Coordinates of C-alpha atoms in Angstrom, one line a residue:
M914 CA 154.3 142.2 -55.6
N915 CA 158.3 141.7 -56.6
N916 CA 158.6 143.2 -53.2
L917 CA 156.2 141.1 -51.5
S918 CA 157.9 137.9 -52.8
S919 CA 161.4 138.9 -52.0
N920 CA 160.4 139.4 -48.3
I921 CA 158.9 135.9 -48.4
N922 CA 162.2 134.7 -49.6
K923 CA 164.4 136.4 -46.9
K924 CA 162.0 135.2 -44.4
N925 CA 162.5 131.6 -45.6
I926 CA 166.0 132.0 -45.8
L927 CA 166.5 133.4 -42.3
E928 CA 163.5 130.2 -40.9
I929 CA 165.8 128.1 -42.8
L930 CA 169.2 129.1 -41.3
N931 CA 167.5 129.7 -38.0
K932 CA 167.1 125.9 -38.2
F933 CA 169.8 124.7 -39.3
K934 CA 172.4 127.6 -37.3
T935 CA 174.4 124.8 -35.5
G936 CA 175.0 122.6 -38.3
I937 CA 176.3 125.3 -40.2
G938 CA 178.1 126.7 -37.7
L939 CA 180.0 122.9 -37.3
L940 CA 180.1 123.4 -41.4
A941 CA 182.1 126.9 -40.7
L942 CA 184.2 125.7 -38.6
I943 CA 185.2 122.2 -40.1
I944 CA 186.0 124.5 -43.4
I945 CA 188.3 127.0 -41.5
L946 CA 190.3 124.4 -39.2
S947 CA 191.2 122.3 -42.6
F948 CA 192.5 125.9 -44.2
L949 CA 194.7 126.5 -40.6
S950 CA 196.0 122.5 -39.8
P951 CA 196.7 120.1 -42.8
Y952 CA 196.5 117.2 -40.7
F953 CA 192.6 118.1 -39.7
L954 CA 191.0 116.5 -42.7
T955 CA 193.3 113.2 -42.3
I956 CA 191.3 109.7 -41.5
P957 CA 193.3 109.0 -38.3
N958 CA 192.6 112.9 -36.7
L959 CA 188.8 112.1 -38.1
L960 CA 188.4 109.1 -36.4
N961 CA 190.0 110.5 -33.5
V962 CA 187.8 113.2 -33.1
V963 CA 184.4 110.8 -33.8
R964 CA 186.2 108.5 -30.7
Q965 CA 186.9 111.3 -28.4
V966 CA 183.2 113.0 -29.5
S967 CA 181.3 109.4 -28.5
I968 CA 182.1 110.3 -24.4
I969 CA 180.9 113.4 -24.2
A970 CA 178.1 112.9 -27.0
I971 CA 176.4 109.7 -24.5
V972 CA 176.7 111.8 -20.9
S973 CA 175.3 115.2 -23.2
F974 CA 171.9 112.9 -24.6
G975 CA 171.7 112.1 -20.5
M976 CA 172.1 116.4 -20.3
T977 CA 169.5 116.7 -23.3
M978 CA 166.4 114.7 -21.5
V979 CA 167.1 117.0 -17.8
I980 CA 167.4 120.1 -19.4
L981 CA 164.5 119.1 -21.7
T982 CA 162.2 119.3 -17.7
G983 CA 163.8 122.6 -17.3
G984 CA 166.6 120.5 -15.0
I985 CA 170.3 120.7 -15.1
D986 CA 172.8 118.0 -13.9
L987 CA 175.8 119.6 -12.8
S988 CA 177.1 116.0 -11.1
V989 CA 177.4 113.8 -14.8
G990 CA 181.7 113.9 -14.9
S991 CA 181.4 113.0 -10.4
M992 CA 178.8 109.7 -12.2
L993 CA 181.2 109.6 -15.0
A994 CA 183.9 109.0 -12.9
F995 CA 182.3 107.1 -9.6
S996 CA 180.9 104.4 -12.3
G997 CA 184.0 103.7 -14.2
A998 CA 186.2 103.1 -11.2
I999 CA 183.7 101.1 -9.4
S1000 CA 183.6 98.8 -13.0
A1001 CA 187.6 99.1 -12.2
G1002 CA 187.7 98.2 -9.3
M1003 CA 185.1 95.4 -9.9
I1004 CA 187.3 93.3 -12.2
I1005 CA 191.4 94.1 -10.6
N1006 CA 190.8 94.4 -7.0
S1007 CA 187.6 91.9 -6.8
G1008 CA 188.4 89.6 -9.5
L1009 CA 184.6 90.2 -11.4
N1010 CA 183.7 88.8 -14.9
V1011 CA 184.3 91.7 -17.2
F1012 CA 180.2 92.1 -17.9
L1013 CA 179.5 91.7 -14.5
A1014 CA 181.8 94.4 -13.6
I1015 CA 180.3 96.7 -15.9
L1016 CA 176.4 95.9 -14.5
I1017 CA 177.5 96.9 -11.2
G1018 CA 178.9 100.3 -12.6
L1019 CA 175.8 101.1 -14.4
A1020 CA 174.2 100.1 -11.1
A1021 CA 176.3 102.4 -9.5
G1022 CA 175.5 105.6 -11.8
T1023 CA 171.9 105.3 -11.8
A1024 CA 172.0 104.7 -8.5
L1025 CA 173.3 108.5 -8.2
G1026 CA 171.0 109.9 -10.9
L1027 CA 168.0 108.0 -8.7
F1028 CA 168.9 110.1 -5.9
N1029 CA 169.4 113.3 -7.7
G1030 CA 166.2 112.4 -9.1
I1031 CA 164.3 112.1 -5.1
A1032 CA 165.9 115.0 -4.2
V1033 CA 164.6 117.3 -6.8
A1034 CA 161.4 115.6 -7.4
K1035 CA 159.8 114.4 -4.3
A1036 CA 162.4 116.6 -1.5
K1037 CA 161.3 120.0 -3.8
L1038 CA 165.2 121.0 -3.9
P1039 CA 166.7 123.1 -6.7
A1040 CA 167.9 121.1 -9.3
F1041 CA 171.1 123.2 -9.6
I1042 CA 171.8 122.9 -5.4
V1043 CA 171.2 119.0 -5.3
T1044 CA 173.7 118.2 -8.3
L1045 CA 176.3 120.5 -7.1
A1046 CA 176.0 118.2 -4.0
M1047 CA 176.1 115.4 -6.0
M1048 CA 178.9 116.6 -7.9
T1049 CA 180.9 116.6 -4.8
I1050 CA 179.6 113.6 -3.1
A1051 CA 180.3 111.6 -6.3
R1052 CA 183.6 112.7 -6.2
G1053 CA 184.6 112.1 -2.8
F1054 CA 183.4 108.3 -3.3
T1055 CA 185.2 108.0 -6.2
L1056 CA 188.7 109.2 -4.1
I1057 CA 187.7 107.2 -1.4
Y1058 CA 186.9 104.2 -2.9
T1059 CA 190.1 104.5 -5.1
N1060 CA 192.9 105.5 -2.5
G1061 CA 193.3 109.1 -4.4
R1062 CA 195.3 106.5 -7.0
P1063 CA 194.5 104.9 -10.4
I1064 CA 193.3 101.3 -11.2
S1065 CA 194.8 100.4 -14.5
G1066 CA 195.5 97.2 -16.2
F1067 CA 192.7 95.7 -17.5
E1068 CA 192.3 92.7 -19.9
K1069 CA 191.5 92.5 -23.9
T1070 CA 187.9 92.5 -23.1
F1071 CA 187.4 94.8 -21.3
R1072 CA 189.3 97.5 -23.5
F1073 CA 187.2 96.9 -26.3
F1074 CA 184.6 98.7 -25.3
G1075 CA 186.8 101.7 -25.4
A1076 CA 189.6 100.5 -27.6
G1077 CA 188.0 98.3 -29.7
Y1078 CA 186.9 98.8 -33.6
L1079 CA 184.4 96.6 -35.3
G1080 CA 185.2 96.4 -38.8
R1081 CA 186.9 100.5 -39.3
I1082 CA 184.6 102.2 -36.8
P1083 CA 185.7 102.6 -33.4
V1084 CA 183.2 100.7 -30.9
P1085 CA 182.6 103.8 -28.7
V1086 CA 180.8 105.4 -32.3
V1087 CA 178.8 102.0 -32.6
I1088 CA 177.5 102.5 -28.6
M1089 CA 176.9 106.4 -29.3
F1090 CA 175.1 106.1 -32.3
L1091 CA 173.1 102.9 -30.5
L1092 CA 171.7 105.0 -27.9
L1093 CA 171.2 108.3 -30.2
F1094 CA 168.7 106.3 -32.0
V1095 CA 167.0 104.7 -28.8
I1096 CA 166.8 108.0 -27.3
Y1097 CA 165.0 110.1 -30.1
I1098 CA 163.4 107.3 -30.2
L1099 CA 162.2 107.5 -26.5
L1100 CA 161.8 111.4 -27.0
K1101 CA 159.9 111.5 -30.5
K1102 CA 157.8 108.4 -30.3
T1103 CA 156.5 107.7 -26.8
P1104 CA 154.9 109.0 -23.8
L1105 CA 157.6 108.8 -21.6
G1106 CA 158.8 111.1 -24.6
R1107 CA 156.0 113.5 -24.7
Y1108 CA 155.5 114.1 -21.0
I1109 CA 159.4 114.9 -20.9
Y1110 CA 158.5 117.4 -23.4
A1111 CA 155.3 118.4 -21.6
I1112 CA 156.7 118.8 -17.8
G1113 CA 159.5 121.4 -19.7
G1114 CA 156.5 123.2 -21.3
N1115 CA 154.0 123.5 -18.9
E1116 CA 155.1 121.9 -15.7
K1117 CA 151.8 122.7 -13.6
A1118 CA 149.5 122.2 -16.5
T1119 CA 151.3 119.1 -16.8
K1120 CA 150.7 118.1 -13.3
L1121 CA 146.7 119.0 -13.5
S1122 CA 146.0 116.4 -16.2
G1123 CA 146.8 113.5 -14.3
I1124 CA 151.0 112.6 -15.3
N1125 CA 152.4 112.0 -12.6
T1126 CA 155.4 114.8 -13.1
D1127 CA 157.7 113.4 -10.1
K1128 CA 157.8 109.6 -11.5
I1129 CA 159.1 111.5 -14.8
K1130 CA 161.6 113.5 -13.6
I1131 CA 162.9 111.0 -11.0
A1132 CA 162.8 108.5 -14.6
V1133 CA 164.9 110.9 -16.7
Y1134 CA 167.4 111.8 -13.9
A1135 CA 168.5 107.9 -13.4
L1136 CA 168.9 107.6 -17.0
N1137 CA 170.7 110.7 -16.9
G1138 CA 173.1 108.8 -14.4
F1139 CA 173.2 105.9 -16.4
L1140 CA 174.5 106.7 -19.2
A1141 CA 176.8 109.1 -17.5
A1142 CA 178.0 105.5 -16.0
V1143 CA 178.4 104.3 -20.2
S1144 CA 180.6 107.0 -20.6
G1145 CA 182.6 106.5 -17.2
I1146 CA 183.0 102.8 -19.1
I1147 CA 184.1 103.9 -22.2
L1148 CA 186.2 106.8 -21.2
T1149 CA 188.1 104.3 -18.6
S1150 CA 188.3 101.1 -20.8
R1151 CA 189.8 103.4 -23.3
L1152 CA 192.3 104.7 -21.5
N1153 CA 193.2 101.6 -19.7
S1154 CA 193.2 103.5 -16.4
A1155 CA 190.1 104.6 -14.3
Q1156 CA 191.4 108.0 -13.4
P1157 CA 189.8 109.4 -9.9
M1158 CA 189.5 112.6 -11.0
A1159 CA 187.8 112.0 -14.3
G1160 CA 185.2 113.5 -16.2
E1161 CA 186.2 116.6 -14.6
G1162 CA 184.2 119.6 -16.5
Y1163 CA 182.7 117.1 -18.8
E1164 CA 179.0 119.1 -17.0
L1165 CA 180.3 122.7 -19.3
D1166 CA 180.8 120.8 -21.8
A1167 CA 177.8 118.3 -21.9
I1168 CA 175.4 121.8 -21.0
A1169 CA 177.7 122.9 -24.0
A1170 CA 176.8 120.5 -26.4
V1171 CA 173.0 121.1 -25.8
V1172 CA 172.7 124.8 -26.0
L1173 CA 174.6 124.6 -29.4
G1174 CA 172.3 122.0 -30.3
G1175 CA 169.1 123.7 -30.3
T1176 CA 167.6 122.6 -26.6
S1177 CA 166.2 125.4 -24.6
L1178 CA 167.4 126.0 -21.4
S1179 CA 164.4 126.9 -20.2
G1180 CA 163.3 123.0 -21.0
G1181 CA 160.4 121.8 -23.4
S1182 CA 162.1 122.1 -26.9
G1183 CA 165.2 120.5 -28.6
G1184 CA 166.4 117.0 -28.5
V1185 CA 169.2 114.7 -29.3
I1186 CA 170.3 115.7 -32.9
G1187 CA 171.0 118.7 -32.3
T1188 CA 172.6 117.6 -29.0
I1189 CA 175.1 115.2 -30.8
V1190 CA 175.9 118.5 -33.5
G1191 CA 176.6 120.2 -30.7
A1192 CA 178.9 117.7 -29.3
L1193 CA 181.1 117.4 -32.5
I1194 CA 181.4 121.3 -32.4
I1195 CA 182.6 121.2 -29.1
A1196 CA 185.0 117.6 -30.0
V1197 CA 185.8 119.7 -33.8
L1198 CA 186.8 122.9 -31.6
N1199 CA 189.0 121.1 -28.9
N1200 CA 191.0 119.2 -31.6
G1201 CA 191.6 122.2 -34.3
L1202 CA 193.0 124.1 -31.1
N1203 CA 195.5 121.0 -30.1
L1204 CA 196.1 121.0 -33.8
L1205 CA 197.2 124.4 -33.9
N1206 CA 199.1 124.2 -30.6
V1207 CA 197.0 126.8 -28.7
S1208 CA 197.9 126.7 -25.1
S1209 CA 195.7 124.8 -23.0
F1210 CA 194.6 128.6 -20.8
Y1211 CA 193.4 129.6 -24.1
Q1212 CA 191.3 126.6 -25.3
L1213 CA 189.4 127.4 -21.6
V1214 CA 189.0 130.7 -22.3
A1215 CA 187.9 129.5 -25.9
K1216 CA 185.4 127.1 -24.4
G1217 CA 183.4 129.4 -21.9
A1218 CA 183.0 132.3 -24.9
V1219 CA 181.2 129.2 -26.5
I1220 CA 179.3 128.4 -23.3
L1221 CA 178.5 132.0 -23.2
L1222 CA 177.2 132.4 -27.1
A1223 CA 174.9 129.4 -26.9
V1224 CA 173.6 130.6 -23.9
F1225 CA 173.1 133.8 -25.8
L1226 CA 171.5 132.2 -29.2
D1227 CA 169.3 130.3 -26.5
R1228 CA 167.4 133.7 -25.0
K1229 CA 167.2 135.2 -28.1
S1230 CA 166.0 132.3 -29.8
Q1231 CA 163.3 132.7 -26.7
Q1232 CA 162.7 136.4 -27.5
Q1233 CA 161.4 135.7 -31.4

């Protein structure tokens, strides 16, 4: 009887550890870095971390929805750069109202995402190939539009979105949590959310049940483009400059954040709550390595190892 009770307790503990492994990993990383660097747990540094994480987290929210359907998007970094450049150009070169310029930038990102969705859903092209092509196309569009040069010198209204505060909270962090709430509700409480999970779980069965899976996929990729555009505008505002090569490597950070957060690469399981924890792990790791003066070359190795670990854990969880 005691052995049975012991086995049950061990099983319960293992289940709890498995369920909260991402959060435990984040906590362990924070504790380690707080010992290694006296600057890590300071208020200015923590504010810097949450401001940094907001940009990659918003991109990762869109990536979460795409991966939940069993897809992938390698073009989010390029869509981010293009949308930021479009908004910046509308303000500086065309003299448009800030809010109208932002709407145009958001529309540009959504349009690119919509194209990805149509190519994947209607043309039946592999998401990997479609978004790999879009990664190059959107980056090319950005370089053409900017002539390969940064666009800078914005007014205070535009800079507020990336560098401003609401009380003591950075505006990008407020935007991140608002979007987290909206997308969480969308995924957990709406028919669209249920269909997204169903497509990732078994697309054929979902289609046979009368759901227009093509329409859902197109909507997901369009939303992903919209969220990439939001991040692009925030980044451009924060830097006070639209950089033609902004967002390089963000697709890898986003995928790592999503998988670290417990969303399966095969689709059908996961969510944005785990994703934001995964994004925090990426941001805390980057920040900690910078504080420890680790070479950027070694940082790339560490980030690659984290991505590999995330995929390994995803495979192991599927086999259980």
